[in-house]
Every structure is written in structure tokens, then in C-alpha cells.
Amino acid sequence: MTLELTDATRLLTEPTRQKLSEVVLDSEFELFAPYIAAINELKEDLNAIVLAHNYMTPEIYHGVADLVGDSLSLAYMAAETDADIIVMAGVHFMAETAKLVAPDKTVLIPDLRAGCSLADSITAADIELLRQAYPGAPVVTYVNTSAQVKAASDICCTSGNAVEVVESLGADRVIFLPDEYLGKWVATQTDVEIVLWNGHCEVHERFTGEELRSYRQADPAVKIIAHPECPPDVLAEADYVGSTSGMQTYVEDIQPARVVMITECSMSDNVAVNNPDVEFVRPCNLCPHMKRISLENILTSLQTMTHRVEIPSEVAGDARRAVERMLAVGAGSSR
Ligand code: 13P
Ligand code: SF4
């Protein structure tokens, strides 16, 4: 059902329209406005919050999100909120992580198909084989995985704290999975030996070093900042490598005249809104999983309390331990 724009909703959403005027056309915003108003009203009635990942589209990120951030900060926010209901505007592993750290809350994901190529690249059985091949080496697992995989691990990490987590273990060698490129990047930042897996992010693996060199050739002063899920030849060309929140903080602190964010498409729009003096070169690689989330399905999710995220009891305890052990290490560059 399409919601109609009324004078009342137009008035209520006017500040958001103005804020987004550089990244969302007015004609497009008119379609979003009734959903933004309805979601914000329902959240209040239900004591619900929307947690949004940095890759959400601007109308979600700036229109209905109560808190925004990278995977790590979203996990802390879920653990700390007083709300009864958390809607995860992100992908499934983020909703599972929220449920692990906030087991008594209702956690909703608006579209169950919002997956992740990294989460699909490894199973708990693979971890058992790796443990046999590298006896005694602790397993550090990127949060971009299922609860089953987390439960088979010693500790989780995100792109925001991977180095700190690896070094917190005091081991000479760790098994790091599933993201090969993140693991390779961590290996450049530490003396700990890193055993890799061959999972990749389908969005970040598409960037090339050649592409980055062409941006620099066009403007030698441009700042290029990249997510560590990119291949090593891409990261070698970057001025800064960090989590999505780390990249945002870099732009806010440095205020470069021109920047290229080597990551998912919507990031640049979201960061541009609060940094009007920075020009963004916008390479556009979309994450099809993140893009499953829309204002429409966030509203439906709150109206129908779907889809509730539940973690099978046989894995919840061990998966929670791996996530909470990570949270105890600290927030790295994410907060
Ligand atoms: P961040 O934790 O850096 O936000 O990354 C999550 C992700 O899925 C990147 O592709
Ligand atoms: Fe997964 Fe890559 Fe999408 Fe992030 S951008 S959710 S790592 S597929």
C-alpha cells in the first residue's frame, strides 16, 4: 500500500527534506516523507529504535535511524539501549549480533534476504577442519558470519577492532576468517602470524588498484580512503584504511577538499550530508543485501513485528561469549 503525503507529514518531515536536499531529489523525497513520518510515530508508540548501518540509503540513515554506525558500534548500541524493540536496518548478521548481546529484546530484520557474501563463505564444520590443521591456534572470526560460525570461534572482531582483537590473544599464530583481504591487512599491522580463509566481500573485491591510481592521476591532492575488505593492491594505494565509521571520522576530522570513499555507494551520500565543504568522488558499488532494506519494509516490520531474529539455543551461549569477548577488548576506531 502506498502512503499519501499530507500537509501534516510534509510539515513534520521538512527538516529532513532540507537536510537531504543535496542527495535526494524533492520529487523522490515526497514519496519517502509519509513513510518517515509513520515510522517515527510508530517507534515512539512501541518504544522501538532503528539501528542503521552506514550503508543504508540517506532517507533511512537520516530520516528514521535513531543510531547509526559500523558493525562494532551497532553491537555496542544494541547492548546498551533501553528500547524494547530493535529494528536492524542492516544485514542479517548484524541483527543476529544485536540479538546475541540483547537476548531479552525483540530484534527485527525487515527483509530476511539481507545476507552477506562473507557470511555465506564459511561454516562451523570448516572451522573444525582448520582447528585440526592448526592445533592450538585461536580462531578470530569477523562478525560478518552466522551465529553457528561465531559459536565455533574463540572471539569475534570487526573491521574496527581486528588488530586489537588479534593482539589481545597473546598468541604467535591465529586463524582469521572468513575475509582473506581483511586478514591480509591485519597481517600488515601486527607480528602475529595470520592463517587465512578465502572469503571475500562481493562489493569490495570489485575495486582495483588501477582504478585508484586513475583517481590520483586526475587529482594528485585527492584523499583516497578504503575499507579493509578491499584487495591488497587497492589498500596499497589508499591514504587511510579503516572501518566505515573510521572512514567517516577521517572525513570529519581532515575535511579534505576532495575525497574518494572506496566502499559501498550510500556511504558517500550519508557522510556528504554533514560535510558540505568536502567534494565526494562517488564510485558506485552497491551491496545488494544492504539494499534489501527500505522505508517500506521497515514500516511493515514495525507494524507486524516481523521478521523476529531468534538464535538457536544450542549455539546462542557460545556465540554470545565470542561477541562479548570482542566487546570487552574495546572499540578500536569505531567510537
Ligand atoms: P563495518 O563494520 O566497517 O561497518 O563493515 C561492515 C560491512 O559489512 C562492510 O562491508
Ligand atoms: Fe557483506 Fe560486503 Fe555487503 Fe558488507 S558490503 S554486507 S561485507 S556483501
CSV table of C-alpha atoms and ligand atoms in Angstrom, one decimal:
chain,number,residue,atom,x,y,z
A,1,MET,CA,0.0,0.0,0.0
A,2,THR,CA,1.4,3.4,-0.9
A,3,LEU,CA,1.1,6.1,1.8
A,4,GLU,CA,-0.2,9.5,0.7
A,5,LEU,CA,1.6,12.7,1.5
A,6,THR,CA,-0.5,15.0,3.7
A,7,ASP,CA,0.2,18.6,4.8
A,8,ALA,CA,0.9,17.3,8.3
A,9,THR,CA,3.5,14.8,7.2
A,10,ARG,CA,5.0,17.4,4.8
A,11,LEU,CA,5.5,19.8,7.8
A,12,LEU,CA,6.8,17.0,10.1
A,13,THR,CA,9.5,15.9,7.6
A,14,GLU,CA,10.5,19.3,6.3
A,15,PRO,CA,13.8,19.4,8.3
A,16,THR,CA,14.8,16.1,6.9
A,17,ARG,CA,13.9,17.2,3.3
A,18,GLN,CA,16.2,20.2,3.8
A,19,LYS,CA,19.0,18.2,5.2
A,20,LEU,CA,18.9,15.7,2.3
A,21,SER,CA,18.4,18.3,-0.4
A,22,GLU,CA,21.9,17.7,-1.9
A,23,VAL,CA,21.5,13.9,-2.1
A,24,VAL,CA,17.7,13.3,-2.6
A,25,LEU,CA,15.6,15.0,-5.2
A,26,ASP,CA,12.5,16.7,-3.8
A,27,SER,CA,10.2,14.6,-6.1
A,28,GLU,CA,11.8,11.5,-4.6
A,29,PHE,CA,11.5,12.8,-1.0
A,30,GLU,CA,7.8,13.3,-1.4
A,31,LEU,CA,7.5,9.5,-1.8
A,32,PHE,CA,9.6,8.9,1.3
A,33,ALA,CA,8.1,11.6,3.6
A,34,PRO,CA,4.9,9.7,4.6
A,35,TYR,CA,6.9,6.6,5.5
A,36,ILE,CA,9.4,8.6,7.5
A,37,ALA,CA,6.6,10.2,9.5
A,38,ALA,CA,4.7,6.9,10.0
A,39,ILE,CA,7.9,5.0,11.1
A,40,ASN,CA,8.9,7.8,13.6
A,41,GLU,CA,5.4,7.8,15.1
A,42,LEU,CA,5.3,4.0,15.5
A,43,LYS,CA,8.7,3.8,17.0
A,44,GLU,CA,7.6,6.1,19.8
A,45,ASP,CA,4.4,4.2,20.4
A,46,LEU,CA,6.2,0.9,20.6
A,47,ASN,CA,9.4,2.0,22.4
A,48,ALA,CA,11.3,0.8,19.4
A,49,ILE,CA,14.6,2.1,17.8
A,50,VAL,CA,16.0,1.8,14.4
A,51,LEU,CA,19.7,1.0,14.3
A,52,ALA,CA,21.1,1.7,10.9
A,53,HIS,CA,24.4,0.7,9.3
A,54,ASN,CA,26.4,3.3,7.5
A,55,TYR,CA,25.5,1.7,4.1
A,56,MET,CA,21.8,2.5,4.5
A,57,THR,CA,20.3,4.9,1.9
A,58,PRO,CA,20.1,8.5,3.1
A,59,GLU,CA,16.3,8.6,3.7
A,60,ILE,CA,16.8,5.7,6.2
A,61,TYR,CA,20.1,6.9,7.6
A,62,HIS,CA,19.0,10.5,8.2
A,63,GLY,CA,15.2,10.0,8.2
A,64,VAL,CA,14.3,7.2,10.6
A,65,ALA,CA,17.5,5.9,12.2
A,66,ASP,CA,17.9,6.6,16.0
A,67,LEU,CA,21.5,5.5,16.0
A,68,VAL,CA,23.9,4.9,13.1
A,69,GLY,CA,27.4,3.3,12.8
A,70,ASP,CA,29.6,0.5,11.7
A,71,SER,CA,29.1,-3.2,12.8
A,72,LEU,CA,31.0,-2.7,16.0
A,73,SER,CA,29.2,0.4,17.2
A,74,LEU,CA,25.9,-1.1,16.3
A,75,ALA,CA,26.7,-4.1,18.6
A,76,TYR,CA,27.5,-1.7,21.5
A,77,MET,CA,24.4,0.3,20.8
A,78,ALA,CA,22.2,-2.9,20.8
A,79,ALA,CA,23.8,-3.9,24.1
A,80,GLU,CA,23.2,-0.5,25.7
A,81,THR,CA,19.7,0.5,24.5
A,82,ASP,CA,16.7,0.8,26.8
A,83,ALA,CA,14.2,0.3,23.9
A,84,ASP,CA,12.1,-2.9,23.9
A,85,ILE,CA,12.4,-3.4,20.2
A,86,ILE,CA,15.4,-3.0,17.9
A,87,VAL,CA,14.8,-2.8,14.1
A,88,MET,CA,18.1,-3.6,12.4
A,89,ALA,CA,18.4,-1.5,9.2
A,90,GLY,CA,21.4,-3.6,8.0
A,91,VAL,CA,22.1,-7.2,7.1
A,92,HIS,CA,21.2,-10.4,8.9
A,93,PHE,CA,24.5,-11.0,10.7
A,94,MET,CA,24.1,-7.5,12.3
A,95,ALA,CA,20.6,-8.4,13.6
A,96,GLU,CA,21.9,-11.7,14.9
A,97,THR,CA,24.7,-9.9,16.7
A,98,ALA,CA,22.2,-7.5,18.2
A,99,LYS,CA,20.1,-10.4,19.5
A,100,LEU,CA,23.1,-12.1,21.0
A,101,VAL,CA,24.0,-9.0,23.1
A,102,ALA,CA,20.4,-8.1,23.8
A,103,PRO,CA,18.7,-11.5,24.2
A,104,ASP,CA,15.7,-10.1,26.0
A,105,LYS,CA,14.8,-7.6,23.4
A,106,THR,CA,12.7,-8.1,20.3
A,107,VAL,CA,15.1,-7.8,17.3
A,108,LEU,CA,13.6,-7.4,13.9
A,109,ILE,CA,15.1,-7.5,10.4
A,110,PRO,CA,12.9,-6.0,7.7
A,111,ASP,CA,14.0,-8.5,5.0
A,112,LEU,CA,15.3,-11.9,5.7
A,113,ARG,CA,17.1,-12.0,2.4
A,114,ALA,CA,19.6,-9.3,3.5
A,115,GLY,CA,22.6,-11.6,3.7
A,116,CYS,CA,26.3,-11.2,3.1
A,117,SER,CA,28.8,-13.0,0.8
A,118,LEU,CA,31.3,-13.3,3.6
A,119,ALA,CA,28.8,-15.0,5.9
A,120,ASP,CA,28.0,-17.4,3.1
A,121,SER,CA,31.7,-18.3,2.6
A,122,ILE,CA,32.2,-20.5,5.8
A,123,THR,CA,30.5,-23.0,8.0
A,124,ALA,CA,31.2,-24.2,11.6
A,125,ALA,CA,32.4,-27.5,10.0
A,126,ASP,CA,35.1,-25.6,8.1
A,127,ILE,CA,36.4,-24.2,11.4
A,128,GLU,CA,36.7,-27.6,12.9
A,129,LEU,CA,38.9,-28.7,10.0
A,130,LEU,CA,41.1,-25.5,10.4
A,131,ARG,CA,41.5,-26.3,14.1
A,132,GLN,CA,42.7,-29.8,13.2
A,133,ALA,CA,45.2,-28.3,10.7
A,134,TYR,CA,46.5,-25.7,13.1
A,135,PRO,CA,46.2,-27.2,16.6
A,136,GLY,CA,46.2,-24.6,19.4
A,137,ALA,CA,45.8,-21.6,17.2
A,138,PRO,CA,42.8,-19.5,18.4
A,139,VAL,CA,40.1,-18.7,15.9
A,140,VAL,CA,39.2,-15.0,15.3
A,141,THR,CA,36.0,-14.6,13.4
A,142,TYR,CA,34.8,-11.5,11.6
A,143,VAL,CA,31.3,-10.6,12.8
A,144,ASN,CA,30.1,-11.0,9.1
A,145,THR,CA,29.2,-14.6,9.9
A,146,SER,CA,26.3,-16.7,11.1
A,147,ALA,CA,25.7,-17.4,14.8
A,148,GLN,CA,26.8,-21.0,14.2
A,149,VAL,CA,30.2,-19.9,13.0
A,150,LYS,CA,30.6,-17.4,15.8
A,151,ALA,CA,29.8,-20.2,18.3
A,152,ALA,CA,32.6,-22.3,16.8
A,153,SER,CA,35.1,-19.4,17.3
A,154,ASP,CA,37.1,-18.1,20.2
A,155,ILE,CA,36.5,-14.5,19.7
A,156,CYS,CA,34.8,-12.2,17.1
A,157,CYS,CA,36.2,-9.0,15.6
A,158,THR,CA,35.1,-6.3,13.2
A,159,SER,CA,37.0,-4.1,10.8
A,160,GLY,CA,37.1,-1.5,13.6
A,161,ASN,CA,39.0,-3.6,16.1
A,162,ALA,CA,40.5,-6.6,14.2
A,163,VAL,CA,44.1,-5.7,15.0
A,164,GLU,CA,43.4,-5.1,18.7
A,165,VAL,CA,41.4,-8.4,18.9
A,166,VAL,CA,44.2,-10.4,17.3
A,167,GLU,CA,46.8,-8.9,19.6
A,168,SER,CA,44.7,-9.3,22.7
A,169,LEU,CA,45.1,-13.1,22.5
A,170,GLY,CA,48.8,-13.2,23.2
A,171,ALA,CA,49.2,-16.0,20.6
A,172,ASP,CA,52.0,-16.3,18.0
A,173,ARG,CA,49.6,-17.5,15.4
A,174,VAL,CA,45.8,-17.1,14.9
A,175,ILE,CA,43.3,-18.5,12.4
A,176,PHE,CA,41.5,-15.4,11.0
A,177,LEU,CA,38.3,-15.9,9.0
A,178,PRO,CA,36.5,-15.6,6.7
A,179,ASP,CA,37.7,-12.4,5.0
A,180,GLU,CA,41.0,-13.1,3.3
A,181,TYR,CA,41.7,-9.4,2.5
A,182,LEU,CA,40.8,-8.1,5.9
A,183,GLY,CA,43.1,-10.9,7.3
A,184,LYS,CA,45.9,-9.8,4.9
A,185,TRP,CA,45.5,-6.2,6.0
A,186,VAL,CA,45.6,-7.2,9.7
A,187,ALA,CA,48.9,-9.2,8.9
A,188,THR,CA,50.5,-5.9,7.8
A,189,GLN,CA,49.7,-4.3,11.1
A,190,THR,CA,50.9,-7.0,13.5
A,191,ASP,CA,53.7,-9.5,14.1
A,192,VAL,CA,51.1,-12.3,14.9
A,193,GLU,CA,51.1,-14.9,12.1
A,194,ILE,CA,47.7,-14.9,10.4
A,195,VAL,CA,46.2,-18.1,8.9
A,196,LEU,CA,43.7,-17.0,6.2
A,197,TRP,CA,40.4,-18.3,4.8
A,198,ASN,CA,39.3,-17.4,1.2
A,199,GLY,CA,36.0,-15.5,1.8
A,200,HIS,CA,35.5,-12.2,0.1
A,201,CYS,CA,33.1,-9.3,0.1
A,202,GLU,CA,31.4,-9.2,-3.3
A,203,VAL,CA,31.2,-5.4,-3.1
A,204,HIS,CA,34.8,-4.5,-2.1
A,205,GLU,CA,36.6,-7.2,-4.2
A,206,ARG,CA,35.5,-5.4,-7.3
A,207,PHE,CA,37.7,-2.3,-6.7
A,208,THR,CA,41.1,-2.3,-8.4
A,209,GLY,CA,44.4,-0.6,-7.7
A,210,GLU,CA,44.3,0.7,-11.3
A,211,GLU,CA,41.0,2.4,-10.6
A,212,LEU,CA,42.5,4.2,-7.5
A,213,ARG,CA,45.6,5.2,-9.5
A,214,SER,CA,43.3,6.9,-12.1
A,215,TYR,CA,41.6,9.0,-9.3
A,216,ARG,CA,45.0,10.1,-8.1
A,217,GLN,CA,46.2,10.9,-11.6
A,218,ALA,CA,43.1,13.0,-12.2
A,219,ASP,CA,43.8,14.9,-8.9
A,220,PRO,CA,47.1,14.3,-7.1
A,221,ALA,CA,45.7,16.1,-4.0
A,222,VAL,CA,42.7,13.8,-3.7
A,223,LYS,CA,42.4,11.7,-0.5
A,224,ILE,CA,41.5,8.1,-1.1
A,225,ILE,CA,40.1,6.2,1.9
A,226,ALA,CA,39.3,2.5,1.7
A,227,HIS,CA,37.6,-0.3,3.7
A,228,PRO,CA,39.9,-3.2,4.6
A,229,GLU,CA,37.7,-5.7,2.8
A,230,CYS,CA,39.3,-4.4,-0.4
A,231,PRO,CA,42.1,-6.4,-2.1
A,232,PRO,CA,45.7,-5.6,-1.0
A,233,ASP,CA,46.6,-3.8,-4.3
A,234,VAL,CA,43.7,-1.4,-3.6
A,235,LEU,CA,44.7,-0.8,0.0
A,236,ALA,CA,48.3,-0.1,-1.1
A,237,GLU,CA,47.0,3.0,-3.0
A,238,ALA,CA,44.9,4.4,-0.1
A,239,ASP,CA,45.7,7.3,2.2
A,240,TYR,CA,43.7,5.7,5.0
A,241,VAL,CA,42.3,2.2,5.7
A,242,GLY,CA,39.5,1.7,8.3
A,243,SER,CA,36.0,0.6,9.2
A,244,THR,CA,33.1,2.5,7.8
A,245,SER,CA,33.0,4.7,11.0
A,246,GLY,CA,36.7,5.1,10.8
A,247,MET,CA,36.4,6.4,7.3
A,248,GLN,CA,33.6,8.8,8.3
A,249,THR,CA,35.7,10.1,11.2
A,250,TYR,CA,38.6,10.6,8.8
A,251,VAL,CA,36.5,12.9,6.6
A,252,GLU,CA,35.1,14.8,9.6
A,253,ASP,CA,38.5,15.4,11.1
A,254,ILE,CA,40.6,16.1,8.0
A,255,GLN,CA,38.0,17.9,5.9
A,256,PRO,CA,39.8,17.1,2.6
A,257,ALA,CA,38.9,19.3,-0.4
A,258,ARG,CA,38.1,16.1,-2.4
A,259,VAL,CA,37.8,12.5,-1.2
A,260,VAL,CA,37.0,9.1,-2.7
A,261,MET,CA,35.5,6.6,-0.4
A,262,ILE,CA,36.4,3.1,-1.6
A,263,THR,CA,33.4,1.3,-0.1
A,264,GLU,CA,29.6,0.9,-0.6
A,265,CYS,CA,27.8,3.5,-2.6
A,266,SER,CA,25.5,5.0,0.0
A,267,MET,CA,28.3,5.9,2.5
A,268,SER,CA,29.4,8.9,0.5
A,269,ASP,CA,25.8,10.3,0.4
A,270,ASN,CA,25.4,9.9,4.1
A,271,VAL,CA,28.7,11.4,5.0
A,272,ALA,CA,28.3,14.2,2.4
A,273,VAL,CA,25.2,15.5,4.2
A,274,ASN,CA,27.2,16.5,7.3
A,275,ASN,CA,30.3,17.7,5.4
A,276,PRO,CA,29.2,20.3,2.9
A,277,ASP,CA,32.7,21.6,2.3
A,278,VAL,CA,34.1,18.2,1.1
A,279,GLU,CA,33.7,17.2,-2.5
A,280,PHE,CA,33.0,13.4,-2.9
A,281,VAL,CA,34.1,11.5,-6.0
A,282,ARG,CA,31.5,8.7,-6.0
A,283,PRO,CA,32.5,5.3,-7.4
A,284,CYS,CA,29.3,3.3,-7.0
A,285,ASN,CA,29.5,-0.3,-5.9
A,286,LEU,CA,26.1,-1.3,-4.3
A,287,CYS,CA,25.7,-4.0,-1.7
A,288,PRO,CA,22.6,-5.8,-2.9
A,289,HIS,CA,22.0,-7.2,0.6
A,290,MET,CA,22.0,-3.8,2.3
A,291,LYS,CA,19.8,-2.5,-0.4
A,292,ARG,CA,17.0,-5.0,0.5
A,293,ILE,CA,16.2,-2.7,3.4
A,294,SER,CA,13.7,0.1,2.5
A,295,LEU,CA,11.4,2.6,4.4
A,296,GLU,CA,8.5,0.4,3.3
A,297,ASN,CA,9.8,-2.8,4.8
A,298,ILE,CA,11.0,-1.0,8.0
A,299,LEU,CA,7.4,0.2,8.5
A,300,THR,CA,5.9,-3.2,7.8
A,301,SER,CA,8.4,-4.8,10.2
A,302,LEU,CA,7.2,-2.5,13.0
A,303,GLN,CA,3.5,-3.0,12.1
A,304,THR,CA,3.7,-6.8,12.0
A,305,MET,CA,6.7,-7.5,14.3
A,306,THR,CA,8.5,-9.3,11.6
A,307,HIS,CA,11.0,-10.8,11.0
A,308,ARG,CA,11.9,-11.7,14.5
A,309,VAL,CA,15.5,-12.8,14.9
A,310,GLU,CA,16.0,-15.8,17.1
A,311,ILE,CA,19.3,-17.7,17.7
A,312,PRO,CA,19.1,-21.5,18.1
A,313,SER,CA,19.6,-22.2,21.9
A,314,GLU,CA,22.4,-24.8,21.1
A,315,VAL,CA,24.6,-22.1,19.6
A,316,ALA,CA,23.5,-18.9,21.4
A,317,GLY,CA,25.6,-19.3,24.5
A,318,ASP,CA,28.9,-19.9,22.7
A,319,ALA,CA,28.2,-17.3,20.0
A,320,ARG,CA,27.4,-14.7,22.7
A,321,ARG,CA,30.6,-15.5,24.5
A,322,ALA,CA,32.7,-14.8,21.3
A,323,VAL,CA,30.9,-11.5,20.7
A,324,GLU,CA,31.1,-10.3,24.3
A,325,ARG,CA,34.8,-11.3,24.5
A,326,MET,CA,35.3,-9.0,21.5
A,327,LEU,CA,33.3,-6.1,23.1
A,328,ALA,CA,35.5,-6.4,26.2
A,329,VAL,CA,38.6,-5.7,24.0
A,330,GLY,CA,37.3,-2.3,23.0
A,331,ALA,CA,36.0,-0.2,20.3
A,332,GLY,CA,39.2,0.5,18.2
A,333,SER,CA,38.5,3.4,15.8
A,334,SER,CA,34.7,2.8,15.9
A,335,ARG,CA,33.6,5.1,18.7
B,1,13P,P1,31.9,-2.0,9.0
B,1,13P,O1,31.9,-2.8,10.3
B,1,13P,O2,33.3,-1.3,8.8
B,1,13P,O3,30.8,-1.1,9.0
B,1,13P,O4,31.8,-3.0,7.8
B,1,13P,C1,30.7,-3.8,7.7
B,1,13P,C2,30.5,-4.3,6.3
B,1,13P,O5,29.7,-5.1,6.0
B,1,13P,C3,31.4,-3.7,5.3
B,1,13P,O6,31.1,-4.3,4.1
B,2,SF4,FE1,28.6,-8.3,3.2
B,2,SF4,FE2,30.1,-6.9,1.5
B,2,SF4,FE3,27.5,-6.4,1.7
B,2,SF4,FE4,29.2,-5.7,3.7
B,2,SF4,S1,29.2,-4.9,1.7
B,2,SF4,S2,27.2,-6.7,3.9
B,2,SF4,S3,30.7,-7.5,3.6
B,2,SF4,S4,28.4,-8.3,1.0
